[in-house]
PDB file of C-alpha atoms and ligand atoms in Angstrom:
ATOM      1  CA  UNK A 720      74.118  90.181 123.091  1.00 97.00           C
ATOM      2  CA  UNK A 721      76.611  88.253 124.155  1.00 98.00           C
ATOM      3  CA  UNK A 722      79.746  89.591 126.392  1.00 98.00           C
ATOM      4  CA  UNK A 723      82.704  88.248 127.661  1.00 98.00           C
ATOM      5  CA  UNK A 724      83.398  88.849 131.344  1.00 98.00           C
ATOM      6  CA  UNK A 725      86.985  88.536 133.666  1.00 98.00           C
ATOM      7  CA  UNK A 726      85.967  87.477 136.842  1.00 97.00           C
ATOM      8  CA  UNK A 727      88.453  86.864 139.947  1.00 95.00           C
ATOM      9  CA  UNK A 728      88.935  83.214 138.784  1.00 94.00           C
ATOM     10  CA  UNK A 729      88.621  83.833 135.012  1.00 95.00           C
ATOM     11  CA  UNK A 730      86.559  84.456 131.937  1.00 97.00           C
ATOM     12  CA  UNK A 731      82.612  83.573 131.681  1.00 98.00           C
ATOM     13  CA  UNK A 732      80.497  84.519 127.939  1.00 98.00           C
ATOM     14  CA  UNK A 733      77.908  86.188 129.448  1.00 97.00           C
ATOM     15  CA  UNK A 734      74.247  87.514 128.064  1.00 98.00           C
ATOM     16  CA  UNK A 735      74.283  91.638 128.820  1.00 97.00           C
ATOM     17  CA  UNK A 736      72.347  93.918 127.364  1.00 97.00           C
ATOM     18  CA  UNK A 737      73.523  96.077 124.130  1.00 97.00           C
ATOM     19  CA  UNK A 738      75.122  98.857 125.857  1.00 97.00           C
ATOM     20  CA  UNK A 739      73.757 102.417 125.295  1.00 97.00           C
ATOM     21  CA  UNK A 740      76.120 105.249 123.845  1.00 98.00           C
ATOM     22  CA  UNK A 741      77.043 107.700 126.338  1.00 97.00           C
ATOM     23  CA  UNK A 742      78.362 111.474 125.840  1.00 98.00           C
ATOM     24  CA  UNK A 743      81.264 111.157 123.559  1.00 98.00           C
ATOM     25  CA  UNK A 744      80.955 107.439 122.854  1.00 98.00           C
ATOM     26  CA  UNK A 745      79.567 105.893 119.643  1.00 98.00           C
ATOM     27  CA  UNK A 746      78.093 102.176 119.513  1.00 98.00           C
ATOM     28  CA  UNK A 747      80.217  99.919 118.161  1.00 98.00           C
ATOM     29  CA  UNK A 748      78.680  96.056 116.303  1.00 98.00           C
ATOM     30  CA  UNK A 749      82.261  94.427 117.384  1.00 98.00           C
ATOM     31  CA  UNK A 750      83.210  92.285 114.110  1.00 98.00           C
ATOM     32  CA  UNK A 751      86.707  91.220 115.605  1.00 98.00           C
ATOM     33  CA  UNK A 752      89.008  92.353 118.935  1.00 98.00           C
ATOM     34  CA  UNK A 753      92.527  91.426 119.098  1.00 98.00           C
ATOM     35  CA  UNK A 754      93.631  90.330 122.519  1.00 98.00           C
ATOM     36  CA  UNK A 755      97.648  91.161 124.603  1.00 98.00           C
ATOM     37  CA  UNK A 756      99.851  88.857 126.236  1.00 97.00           C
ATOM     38  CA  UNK A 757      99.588  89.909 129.709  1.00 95.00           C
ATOM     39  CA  UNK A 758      96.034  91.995 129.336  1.00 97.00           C
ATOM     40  CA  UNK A 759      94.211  90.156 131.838  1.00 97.00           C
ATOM     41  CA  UNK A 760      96.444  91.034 134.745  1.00 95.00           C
ATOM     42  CA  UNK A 761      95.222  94.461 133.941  1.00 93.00           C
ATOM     43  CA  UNK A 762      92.294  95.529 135.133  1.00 91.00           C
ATOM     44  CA  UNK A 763      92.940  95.275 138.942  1.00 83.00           C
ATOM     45  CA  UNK A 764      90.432  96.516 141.032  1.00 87.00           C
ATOM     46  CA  UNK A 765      87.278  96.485 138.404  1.00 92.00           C
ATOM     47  CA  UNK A 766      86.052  93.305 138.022  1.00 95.00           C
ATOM     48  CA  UNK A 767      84.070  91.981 136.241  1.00 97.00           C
ATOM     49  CA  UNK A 768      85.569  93.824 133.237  1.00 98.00           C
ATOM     50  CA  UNK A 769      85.521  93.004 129.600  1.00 98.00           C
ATOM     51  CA  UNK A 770      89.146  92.119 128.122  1.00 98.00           C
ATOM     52  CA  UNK A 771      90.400  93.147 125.109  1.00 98.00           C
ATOM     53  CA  UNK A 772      91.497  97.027 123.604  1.00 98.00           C
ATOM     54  CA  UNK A 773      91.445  96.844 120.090  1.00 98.00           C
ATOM     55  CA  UNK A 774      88.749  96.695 117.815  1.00 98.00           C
ATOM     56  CA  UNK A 775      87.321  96.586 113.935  1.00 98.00           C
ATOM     57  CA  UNK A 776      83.197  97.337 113.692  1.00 98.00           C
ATOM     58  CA  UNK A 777      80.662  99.299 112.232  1.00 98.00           C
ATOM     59  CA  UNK A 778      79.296 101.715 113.446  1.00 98.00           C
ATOM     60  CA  UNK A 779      75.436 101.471 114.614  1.00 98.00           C
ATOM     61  CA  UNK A 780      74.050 104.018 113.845  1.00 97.00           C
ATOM     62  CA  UNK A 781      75.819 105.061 110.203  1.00 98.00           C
ATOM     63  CA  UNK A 782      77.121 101.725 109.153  1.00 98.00           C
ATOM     64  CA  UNK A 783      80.663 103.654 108.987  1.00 98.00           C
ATOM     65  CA  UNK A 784      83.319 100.206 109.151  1.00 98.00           C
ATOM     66  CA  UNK A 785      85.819 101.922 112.283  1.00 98.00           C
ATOM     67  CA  UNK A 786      88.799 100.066 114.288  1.00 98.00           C
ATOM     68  CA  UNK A 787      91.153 101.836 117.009  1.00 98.00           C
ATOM     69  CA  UNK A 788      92.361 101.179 120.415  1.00 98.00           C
ATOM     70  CA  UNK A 789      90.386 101.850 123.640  1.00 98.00           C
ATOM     71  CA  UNK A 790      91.474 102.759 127.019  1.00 97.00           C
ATOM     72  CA  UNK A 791      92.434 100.323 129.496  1.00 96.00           C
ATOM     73  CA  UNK A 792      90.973 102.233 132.077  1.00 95.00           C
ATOM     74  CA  UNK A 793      87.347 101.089 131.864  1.00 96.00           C
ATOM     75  CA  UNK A 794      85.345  97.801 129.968  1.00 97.00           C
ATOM     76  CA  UNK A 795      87.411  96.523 126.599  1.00 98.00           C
ATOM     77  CA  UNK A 796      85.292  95.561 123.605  1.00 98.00           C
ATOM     78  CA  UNK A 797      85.202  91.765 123.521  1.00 98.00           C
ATOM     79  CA  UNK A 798      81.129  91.678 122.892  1.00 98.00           C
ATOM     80  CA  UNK A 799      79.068  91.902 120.020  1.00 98.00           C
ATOM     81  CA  UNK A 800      78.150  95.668 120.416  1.00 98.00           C
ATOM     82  CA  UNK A 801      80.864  98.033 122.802  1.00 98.00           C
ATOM     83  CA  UNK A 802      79.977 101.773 123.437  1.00 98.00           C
ATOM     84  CA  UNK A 803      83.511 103.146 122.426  1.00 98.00           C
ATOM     85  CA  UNK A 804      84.690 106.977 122.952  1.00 98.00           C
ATOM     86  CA  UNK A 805      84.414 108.212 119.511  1.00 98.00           C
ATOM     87  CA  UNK A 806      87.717 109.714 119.414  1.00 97.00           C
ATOM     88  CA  UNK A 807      89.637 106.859 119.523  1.00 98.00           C
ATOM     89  CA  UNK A 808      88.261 105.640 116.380  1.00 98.00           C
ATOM     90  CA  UNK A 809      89.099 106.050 112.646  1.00 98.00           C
ATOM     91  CA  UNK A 810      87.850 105.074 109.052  1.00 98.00           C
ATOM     92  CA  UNK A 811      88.849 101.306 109.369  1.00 98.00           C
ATOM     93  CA  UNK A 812      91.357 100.390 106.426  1.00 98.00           C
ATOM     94  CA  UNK A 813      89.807  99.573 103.416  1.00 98.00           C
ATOM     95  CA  UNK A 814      92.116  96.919 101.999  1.00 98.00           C
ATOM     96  CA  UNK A 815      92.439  95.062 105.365  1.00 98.00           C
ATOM     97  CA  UNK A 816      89.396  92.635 106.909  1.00 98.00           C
ATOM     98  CA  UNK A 817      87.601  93.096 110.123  1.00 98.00           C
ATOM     99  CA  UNK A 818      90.090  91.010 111.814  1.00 98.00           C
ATOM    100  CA  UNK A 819      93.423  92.354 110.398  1.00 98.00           C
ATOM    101  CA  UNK A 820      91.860  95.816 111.111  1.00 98.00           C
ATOM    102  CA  UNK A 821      91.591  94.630 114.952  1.00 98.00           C
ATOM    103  CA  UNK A 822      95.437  93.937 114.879  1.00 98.00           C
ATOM    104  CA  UNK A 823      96.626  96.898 113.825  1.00 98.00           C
ATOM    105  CA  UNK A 824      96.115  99.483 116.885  1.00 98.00           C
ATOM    106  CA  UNK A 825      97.755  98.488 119.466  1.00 98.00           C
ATOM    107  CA  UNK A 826     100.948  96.812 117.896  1.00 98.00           C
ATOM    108  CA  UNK A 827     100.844  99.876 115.483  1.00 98.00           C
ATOM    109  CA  UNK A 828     100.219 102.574 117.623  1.00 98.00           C
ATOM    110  CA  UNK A 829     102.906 100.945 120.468  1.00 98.00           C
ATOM    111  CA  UNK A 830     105.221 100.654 117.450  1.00 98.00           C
ATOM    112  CA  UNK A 831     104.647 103.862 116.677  1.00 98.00           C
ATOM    113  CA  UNK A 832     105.065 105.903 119.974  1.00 98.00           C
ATOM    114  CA  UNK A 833     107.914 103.425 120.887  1.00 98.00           C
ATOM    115  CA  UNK A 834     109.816 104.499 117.383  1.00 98.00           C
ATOM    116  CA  UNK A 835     109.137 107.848 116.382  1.00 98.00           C
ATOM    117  CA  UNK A 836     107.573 109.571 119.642  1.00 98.00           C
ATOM    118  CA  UNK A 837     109.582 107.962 122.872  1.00 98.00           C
ATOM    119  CA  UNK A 838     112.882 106.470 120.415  1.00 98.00           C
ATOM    120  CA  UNK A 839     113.086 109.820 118.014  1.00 98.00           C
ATOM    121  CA  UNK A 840     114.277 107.289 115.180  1.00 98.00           C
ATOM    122  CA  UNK A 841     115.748 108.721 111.961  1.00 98.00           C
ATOM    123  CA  UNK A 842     116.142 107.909 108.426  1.00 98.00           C
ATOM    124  CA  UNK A 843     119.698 106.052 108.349  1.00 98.00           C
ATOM    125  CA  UNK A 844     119.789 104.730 111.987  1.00 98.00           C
ATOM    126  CA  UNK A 845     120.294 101.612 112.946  1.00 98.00           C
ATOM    127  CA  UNK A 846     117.573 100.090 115.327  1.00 98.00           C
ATOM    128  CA  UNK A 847     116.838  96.847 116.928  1.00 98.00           C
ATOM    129  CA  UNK A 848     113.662  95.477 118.158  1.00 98.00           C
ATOM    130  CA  UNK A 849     113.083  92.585 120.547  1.00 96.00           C
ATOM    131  CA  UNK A 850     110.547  90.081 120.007  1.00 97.00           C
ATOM    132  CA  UNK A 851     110.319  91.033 116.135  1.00 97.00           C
ATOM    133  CA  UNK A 852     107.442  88.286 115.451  1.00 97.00           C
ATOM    134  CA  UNK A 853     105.241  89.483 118.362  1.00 97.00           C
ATOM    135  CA  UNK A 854     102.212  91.758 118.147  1.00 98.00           C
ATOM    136  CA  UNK A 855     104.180  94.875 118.777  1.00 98.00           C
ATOM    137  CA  UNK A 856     107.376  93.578 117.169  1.00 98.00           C
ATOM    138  CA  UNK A 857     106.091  92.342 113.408  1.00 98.00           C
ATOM    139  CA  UNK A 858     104.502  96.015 112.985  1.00 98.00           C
ATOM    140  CA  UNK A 859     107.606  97.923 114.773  1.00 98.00           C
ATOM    141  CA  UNK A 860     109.982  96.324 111.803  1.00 98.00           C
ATOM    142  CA  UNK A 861     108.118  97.315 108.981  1.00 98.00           C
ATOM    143  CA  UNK A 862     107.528 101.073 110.429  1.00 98.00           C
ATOM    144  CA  UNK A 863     111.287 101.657 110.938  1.00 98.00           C
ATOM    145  CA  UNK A 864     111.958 100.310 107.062  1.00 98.00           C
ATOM    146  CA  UNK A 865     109.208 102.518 105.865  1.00 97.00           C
ATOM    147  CA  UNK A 866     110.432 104.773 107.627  1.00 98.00           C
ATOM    148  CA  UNK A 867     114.128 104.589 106.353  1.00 98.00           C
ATOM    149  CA  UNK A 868     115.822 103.067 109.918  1.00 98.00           C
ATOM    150  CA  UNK A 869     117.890 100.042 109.111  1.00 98.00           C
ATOM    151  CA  UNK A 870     116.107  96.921 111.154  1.00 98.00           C
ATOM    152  CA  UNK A 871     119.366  95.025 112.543  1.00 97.00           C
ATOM    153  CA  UNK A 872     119.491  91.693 114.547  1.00 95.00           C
ATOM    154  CA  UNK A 873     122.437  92.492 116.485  1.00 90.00           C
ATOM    155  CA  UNK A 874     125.415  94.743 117.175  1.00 88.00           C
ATOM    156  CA  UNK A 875     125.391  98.435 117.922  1.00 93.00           C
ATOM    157  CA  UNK A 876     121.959 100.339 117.297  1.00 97.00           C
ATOM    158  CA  UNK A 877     121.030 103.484 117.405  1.00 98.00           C
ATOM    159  CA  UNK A 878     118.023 102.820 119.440  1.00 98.00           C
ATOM    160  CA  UNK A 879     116.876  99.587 121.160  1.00 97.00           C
ATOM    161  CA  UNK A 880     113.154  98.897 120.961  1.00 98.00           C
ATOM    162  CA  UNK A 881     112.427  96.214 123.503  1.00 97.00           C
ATOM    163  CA  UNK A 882     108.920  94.473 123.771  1.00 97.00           C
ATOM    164  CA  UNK A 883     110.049  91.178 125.620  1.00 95.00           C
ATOM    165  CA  UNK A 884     111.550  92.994 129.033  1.00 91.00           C
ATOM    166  CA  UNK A 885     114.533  90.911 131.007  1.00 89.00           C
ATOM    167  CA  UNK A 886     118.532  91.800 130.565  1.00 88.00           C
ATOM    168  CA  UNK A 887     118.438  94.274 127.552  1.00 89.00           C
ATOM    169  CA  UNK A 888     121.604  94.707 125.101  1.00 88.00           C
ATOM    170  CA  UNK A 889     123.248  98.421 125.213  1.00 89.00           C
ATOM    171  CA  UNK A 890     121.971 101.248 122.513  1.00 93.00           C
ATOM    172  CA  UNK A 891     122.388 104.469 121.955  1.00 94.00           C
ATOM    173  CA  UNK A 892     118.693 105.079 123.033  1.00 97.00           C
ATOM    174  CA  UNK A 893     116.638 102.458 124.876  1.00 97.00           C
ATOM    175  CA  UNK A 894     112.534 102.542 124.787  1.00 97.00           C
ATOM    176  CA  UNK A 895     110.902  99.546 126.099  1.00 97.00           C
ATOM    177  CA  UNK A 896     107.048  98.625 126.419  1.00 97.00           C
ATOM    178  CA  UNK A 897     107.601  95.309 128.544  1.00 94.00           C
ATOM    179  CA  UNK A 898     108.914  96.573 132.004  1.00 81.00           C
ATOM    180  CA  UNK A 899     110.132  99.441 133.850  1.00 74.00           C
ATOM    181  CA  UNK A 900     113.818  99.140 133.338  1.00 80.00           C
ATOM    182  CA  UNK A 901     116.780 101.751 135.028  1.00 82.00           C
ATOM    183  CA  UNK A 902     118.225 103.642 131.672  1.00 86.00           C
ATOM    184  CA  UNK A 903     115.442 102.416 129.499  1.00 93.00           C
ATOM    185  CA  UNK A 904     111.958 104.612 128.536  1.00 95.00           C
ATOM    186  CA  UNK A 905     109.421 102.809 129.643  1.00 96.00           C
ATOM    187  CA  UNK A 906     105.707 103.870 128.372  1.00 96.00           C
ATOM    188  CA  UNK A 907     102.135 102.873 127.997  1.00 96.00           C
ATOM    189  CA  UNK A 908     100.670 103.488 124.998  1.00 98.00           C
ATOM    190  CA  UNK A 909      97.644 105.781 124.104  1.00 96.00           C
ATOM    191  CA  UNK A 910      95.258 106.049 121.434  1.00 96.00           C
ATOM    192  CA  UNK A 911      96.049 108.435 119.059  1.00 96.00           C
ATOM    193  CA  UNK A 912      93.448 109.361 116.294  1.00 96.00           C
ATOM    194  CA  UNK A 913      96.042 110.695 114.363  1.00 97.00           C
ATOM    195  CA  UNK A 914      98.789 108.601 114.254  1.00 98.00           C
ATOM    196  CA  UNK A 915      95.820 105.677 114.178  1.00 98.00           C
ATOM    197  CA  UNK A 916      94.919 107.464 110.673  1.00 98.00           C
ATOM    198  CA  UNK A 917      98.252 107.455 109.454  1.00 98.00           C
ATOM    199  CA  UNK A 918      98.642 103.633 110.243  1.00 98.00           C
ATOM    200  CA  UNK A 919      95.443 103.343 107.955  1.00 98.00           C
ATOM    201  CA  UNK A 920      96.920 105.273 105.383  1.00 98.00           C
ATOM    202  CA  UNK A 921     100.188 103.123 105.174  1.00 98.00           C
ATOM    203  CA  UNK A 922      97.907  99.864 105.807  1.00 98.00           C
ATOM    204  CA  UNK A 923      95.707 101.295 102.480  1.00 98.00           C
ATOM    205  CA  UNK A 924      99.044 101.835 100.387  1.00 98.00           C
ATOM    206  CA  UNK A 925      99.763  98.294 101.286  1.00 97.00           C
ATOM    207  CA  UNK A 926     102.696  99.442 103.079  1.00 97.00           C
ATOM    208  CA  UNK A 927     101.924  98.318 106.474  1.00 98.00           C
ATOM    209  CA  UNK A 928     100.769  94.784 107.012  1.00 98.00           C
ATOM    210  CA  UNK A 929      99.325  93.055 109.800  1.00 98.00           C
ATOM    211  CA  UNK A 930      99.895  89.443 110.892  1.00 98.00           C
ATOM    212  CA  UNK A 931      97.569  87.135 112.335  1.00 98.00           C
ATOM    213  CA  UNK A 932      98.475  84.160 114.339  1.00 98.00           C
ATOM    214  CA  UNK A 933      94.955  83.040 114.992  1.00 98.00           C
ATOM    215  CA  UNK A 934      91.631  83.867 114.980  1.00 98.00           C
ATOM    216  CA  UNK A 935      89.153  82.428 117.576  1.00 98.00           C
ATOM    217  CA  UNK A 936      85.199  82.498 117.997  1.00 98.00           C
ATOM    218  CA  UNK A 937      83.918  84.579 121.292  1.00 98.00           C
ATOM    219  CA  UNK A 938      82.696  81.072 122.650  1.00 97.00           C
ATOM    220  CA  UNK A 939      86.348  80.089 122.224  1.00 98.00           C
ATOM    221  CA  UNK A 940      88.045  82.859 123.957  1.00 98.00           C
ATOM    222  CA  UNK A 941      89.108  80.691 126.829  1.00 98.00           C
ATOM    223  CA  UNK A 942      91.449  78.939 123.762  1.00 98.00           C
ATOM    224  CA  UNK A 943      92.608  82.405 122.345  1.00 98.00           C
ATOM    225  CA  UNK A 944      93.829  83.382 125.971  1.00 98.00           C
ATOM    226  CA  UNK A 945      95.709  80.765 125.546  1.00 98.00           C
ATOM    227  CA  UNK A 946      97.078  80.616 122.163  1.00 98.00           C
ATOM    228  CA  UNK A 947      98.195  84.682 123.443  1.00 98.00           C
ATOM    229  CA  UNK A 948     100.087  83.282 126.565  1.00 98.00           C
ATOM    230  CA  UNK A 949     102.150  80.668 124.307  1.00 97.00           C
ATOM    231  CA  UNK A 950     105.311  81.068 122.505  1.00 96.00           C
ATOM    232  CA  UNK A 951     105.942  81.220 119.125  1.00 97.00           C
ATOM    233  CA  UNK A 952     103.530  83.362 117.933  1.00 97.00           C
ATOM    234  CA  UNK A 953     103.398  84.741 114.551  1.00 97.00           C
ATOM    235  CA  UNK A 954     101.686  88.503 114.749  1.00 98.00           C
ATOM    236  CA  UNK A 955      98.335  88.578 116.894  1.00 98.00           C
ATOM    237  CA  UNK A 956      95.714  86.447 118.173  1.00 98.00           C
ATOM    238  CA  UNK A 957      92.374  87.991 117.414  1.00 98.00           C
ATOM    239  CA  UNK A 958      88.965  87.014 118.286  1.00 98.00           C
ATOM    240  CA  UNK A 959      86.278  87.115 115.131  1.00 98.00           C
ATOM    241  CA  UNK A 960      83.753  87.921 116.854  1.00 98.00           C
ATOM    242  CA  UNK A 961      80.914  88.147 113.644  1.00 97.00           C
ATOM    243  CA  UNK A 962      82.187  85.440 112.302  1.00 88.00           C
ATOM    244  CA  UNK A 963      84.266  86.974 109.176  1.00 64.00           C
TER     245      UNK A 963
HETATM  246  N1  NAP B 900     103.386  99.294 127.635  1.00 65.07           N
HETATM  247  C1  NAP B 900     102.485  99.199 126.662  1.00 65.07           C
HETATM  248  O1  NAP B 900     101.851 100.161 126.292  1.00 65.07           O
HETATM  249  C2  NAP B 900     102.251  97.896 125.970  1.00 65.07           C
HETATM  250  C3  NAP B 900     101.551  97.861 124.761  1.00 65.07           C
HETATM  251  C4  NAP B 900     101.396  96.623 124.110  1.00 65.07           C
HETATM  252  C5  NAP B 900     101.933  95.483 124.662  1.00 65.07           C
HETATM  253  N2  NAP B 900     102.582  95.576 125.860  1.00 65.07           N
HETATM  254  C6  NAP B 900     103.244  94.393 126.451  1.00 65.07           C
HETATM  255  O2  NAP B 900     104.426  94.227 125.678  1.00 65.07           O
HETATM  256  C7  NAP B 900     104.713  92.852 125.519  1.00 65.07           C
HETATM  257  C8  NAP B 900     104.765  92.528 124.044  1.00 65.07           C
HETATM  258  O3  NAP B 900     103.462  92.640 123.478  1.00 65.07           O
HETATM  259  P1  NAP B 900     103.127  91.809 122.182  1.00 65.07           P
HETATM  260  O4  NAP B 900     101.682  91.987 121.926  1.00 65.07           O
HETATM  261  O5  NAP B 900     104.096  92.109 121.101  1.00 65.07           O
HETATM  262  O6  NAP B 900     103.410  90.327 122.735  1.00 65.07           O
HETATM  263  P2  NAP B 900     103.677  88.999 121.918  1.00 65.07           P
HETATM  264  O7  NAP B 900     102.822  89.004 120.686  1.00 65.07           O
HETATM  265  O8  NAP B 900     103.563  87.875 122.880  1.00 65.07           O
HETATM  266  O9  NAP B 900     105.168  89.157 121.400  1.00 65.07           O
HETATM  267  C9  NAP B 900     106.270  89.045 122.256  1.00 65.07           C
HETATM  268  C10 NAP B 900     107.369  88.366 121.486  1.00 65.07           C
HETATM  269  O10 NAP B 900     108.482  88.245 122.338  1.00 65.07           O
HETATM  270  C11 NAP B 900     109.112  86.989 122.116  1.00 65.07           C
HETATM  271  N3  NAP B 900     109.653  86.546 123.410  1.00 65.07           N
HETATM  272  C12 NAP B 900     110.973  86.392 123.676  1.00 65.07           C
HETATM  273  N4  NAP B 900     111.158  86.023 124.947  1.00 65.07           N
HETATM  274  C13 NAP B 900     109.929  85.923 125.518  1.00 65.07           C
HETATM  275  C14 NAP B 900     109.470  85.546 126.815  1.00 65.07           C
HETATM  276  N5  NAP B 900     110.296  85.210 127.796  1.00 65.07           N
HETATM  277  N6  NAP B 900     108.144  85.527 127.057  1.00 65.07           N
HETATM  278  C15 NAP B 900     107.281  85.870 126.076  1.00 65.07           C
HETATM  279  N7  NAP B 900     107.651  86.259 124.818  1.00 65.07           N
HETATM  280  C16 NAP B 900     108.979  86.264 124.547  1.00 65.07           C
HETATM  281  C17 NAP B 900     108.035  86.057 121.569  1.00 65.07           C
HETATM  282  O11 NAP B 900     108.564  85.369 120.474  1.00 65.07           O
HETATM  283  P3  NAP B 900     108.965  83.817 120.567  1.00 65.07           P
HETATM  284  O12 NAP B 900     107.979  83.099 121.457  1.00 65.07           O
HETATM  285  O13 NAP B 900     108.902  83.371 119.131  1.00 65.07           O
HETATM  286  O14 NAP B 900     110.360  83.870 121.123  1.00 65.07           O
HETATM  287  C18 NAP B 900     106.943  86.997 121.064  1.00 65.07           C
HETATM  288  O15 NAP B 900     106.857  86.994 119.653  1.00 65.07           O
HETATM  289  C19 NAP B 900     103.616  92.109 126.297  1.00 65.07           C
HETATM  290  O16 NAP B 900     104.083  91.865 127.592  1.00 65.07           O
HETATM  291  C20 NAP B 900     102.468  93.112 126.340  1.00 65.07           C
HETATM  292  O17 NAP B 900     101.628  92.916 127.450  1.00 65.07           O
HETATM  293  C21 NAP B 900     102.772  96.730 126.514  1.00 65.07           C
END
């Protein structure tokens, strides 16, 4: 199977064997990852490692169609078959594809913490959220509306929900996911099984709706890496790694 592999000066598709499912883990077949601005500069100090955290497959062994987030603290799940701790997964979305699927948990789930866990938003409040387009931001805006917030542009809010970092504007509450700021909540997000399944559900009601920028073949992920680092994105850059 083929694998893709972050070396010290960069990323090599590689030929590995299908990994084997330890305690805990279920084998994934990979049908598309979504990659992170900024992912690469990760894994420090355990490389090789495969990049990306987010995932939409079926399961090997059942056929069951899954997606969720993995930790960042071993191998990601760009390759055609990933051995994946089996609770970080969930019944993919029905109505979504393999490759909106893969978008969904780590924007959604960062959204999510960022909102309702770390930012204790309300029905009523007023919140703004940096870099709305982005792969955090597009899902953030639609969970506070659901939700009942009121999404503003500018002016006082409630709570600010930053994913870009630099010189933040003054809120009530600040929660940020881009950098460790003095007054703001910084925080890493975590899979979540449960708040993954409630993303599905809202996904399934057509309430919650992914955006992809791109999509890229594995053999192109050199390009998608790229596309990731650029401005101007709309939503995420997955890779479609089966091919549709
Ligand atoms: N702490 C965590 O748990 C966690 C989780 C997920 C992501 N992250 C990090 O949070 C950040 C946002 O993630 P994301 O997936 O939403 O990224 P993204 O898709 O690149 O979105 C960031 C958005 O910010 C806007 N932006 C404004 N100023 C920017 C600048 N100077 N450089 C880059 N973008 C700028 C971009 O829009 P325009 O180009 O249109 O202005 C872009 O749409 C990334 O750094 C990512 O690594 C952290």
């Amino acid at each position: 199977m083929r694998e893709l592999r972050l070396f010290a000066d960069g990323l090599r598709l590689d030929e590995a064997e299908r990994p084997v499912a330890g305690e805990g883990e279920v084998l994934v077949r990979v049908h598309a990852a979504a990659i992170t601005r900024g992912e690469l500069e990760w894994p420090t100090g355990r490389l090789p490692a495969v990049p990306s955290y987010e995932l939409s497959g079926v399961l090997a062994e059942t056929g069951e169609e899954v997606f969720g987030l993995t930790p960042f603290d071993r191998d990601g799940v760009a390759a055609d078959y990933a051995a994946v701790p089996a609770a970080v997964l969930a019944p993919k979305p029905a109505r979504l594809t393999h490759v909106e699927a893969a978008a969904l948990p780590m924007g959604g789930l960062s959204a999510w913490q960022g909102l309702f866990v770390h930012g204790r938003l309300r029905a009523g409040e007023r919140v703004l959220i940096t870099g709305a387009f982005g792969g955090v931001g597009h899902l953030a805006v639609q969970l506070a509306r659901q939700a009942g917030a009121e999404v503003v542009e500018e002016g006082a809010a409630d709570l600010l929900f930053d994913t870009v970092g630099g010189e933040l504007p003054a809120a009530g509450r600040v929660v940020t996911i881009a950098a460790d700021v003095v007054g703001a909540t910084y925080f890493i997000v975590e899979p979540d099984r449960e708040q993954l399944l409630e993303l599905a559900r809202l996904a399934d009601a057509g309430e919650l709706a992914p955006a992809i920028d791109s999509t890229y073949p594995l053999d192109r992920a050199q390009e998608a890496f790229g596309r990731v680092a650029a401005r101007g994105k709309r939503g995420k850059v997955v890779l479609d790694v089966a091919g549709g």
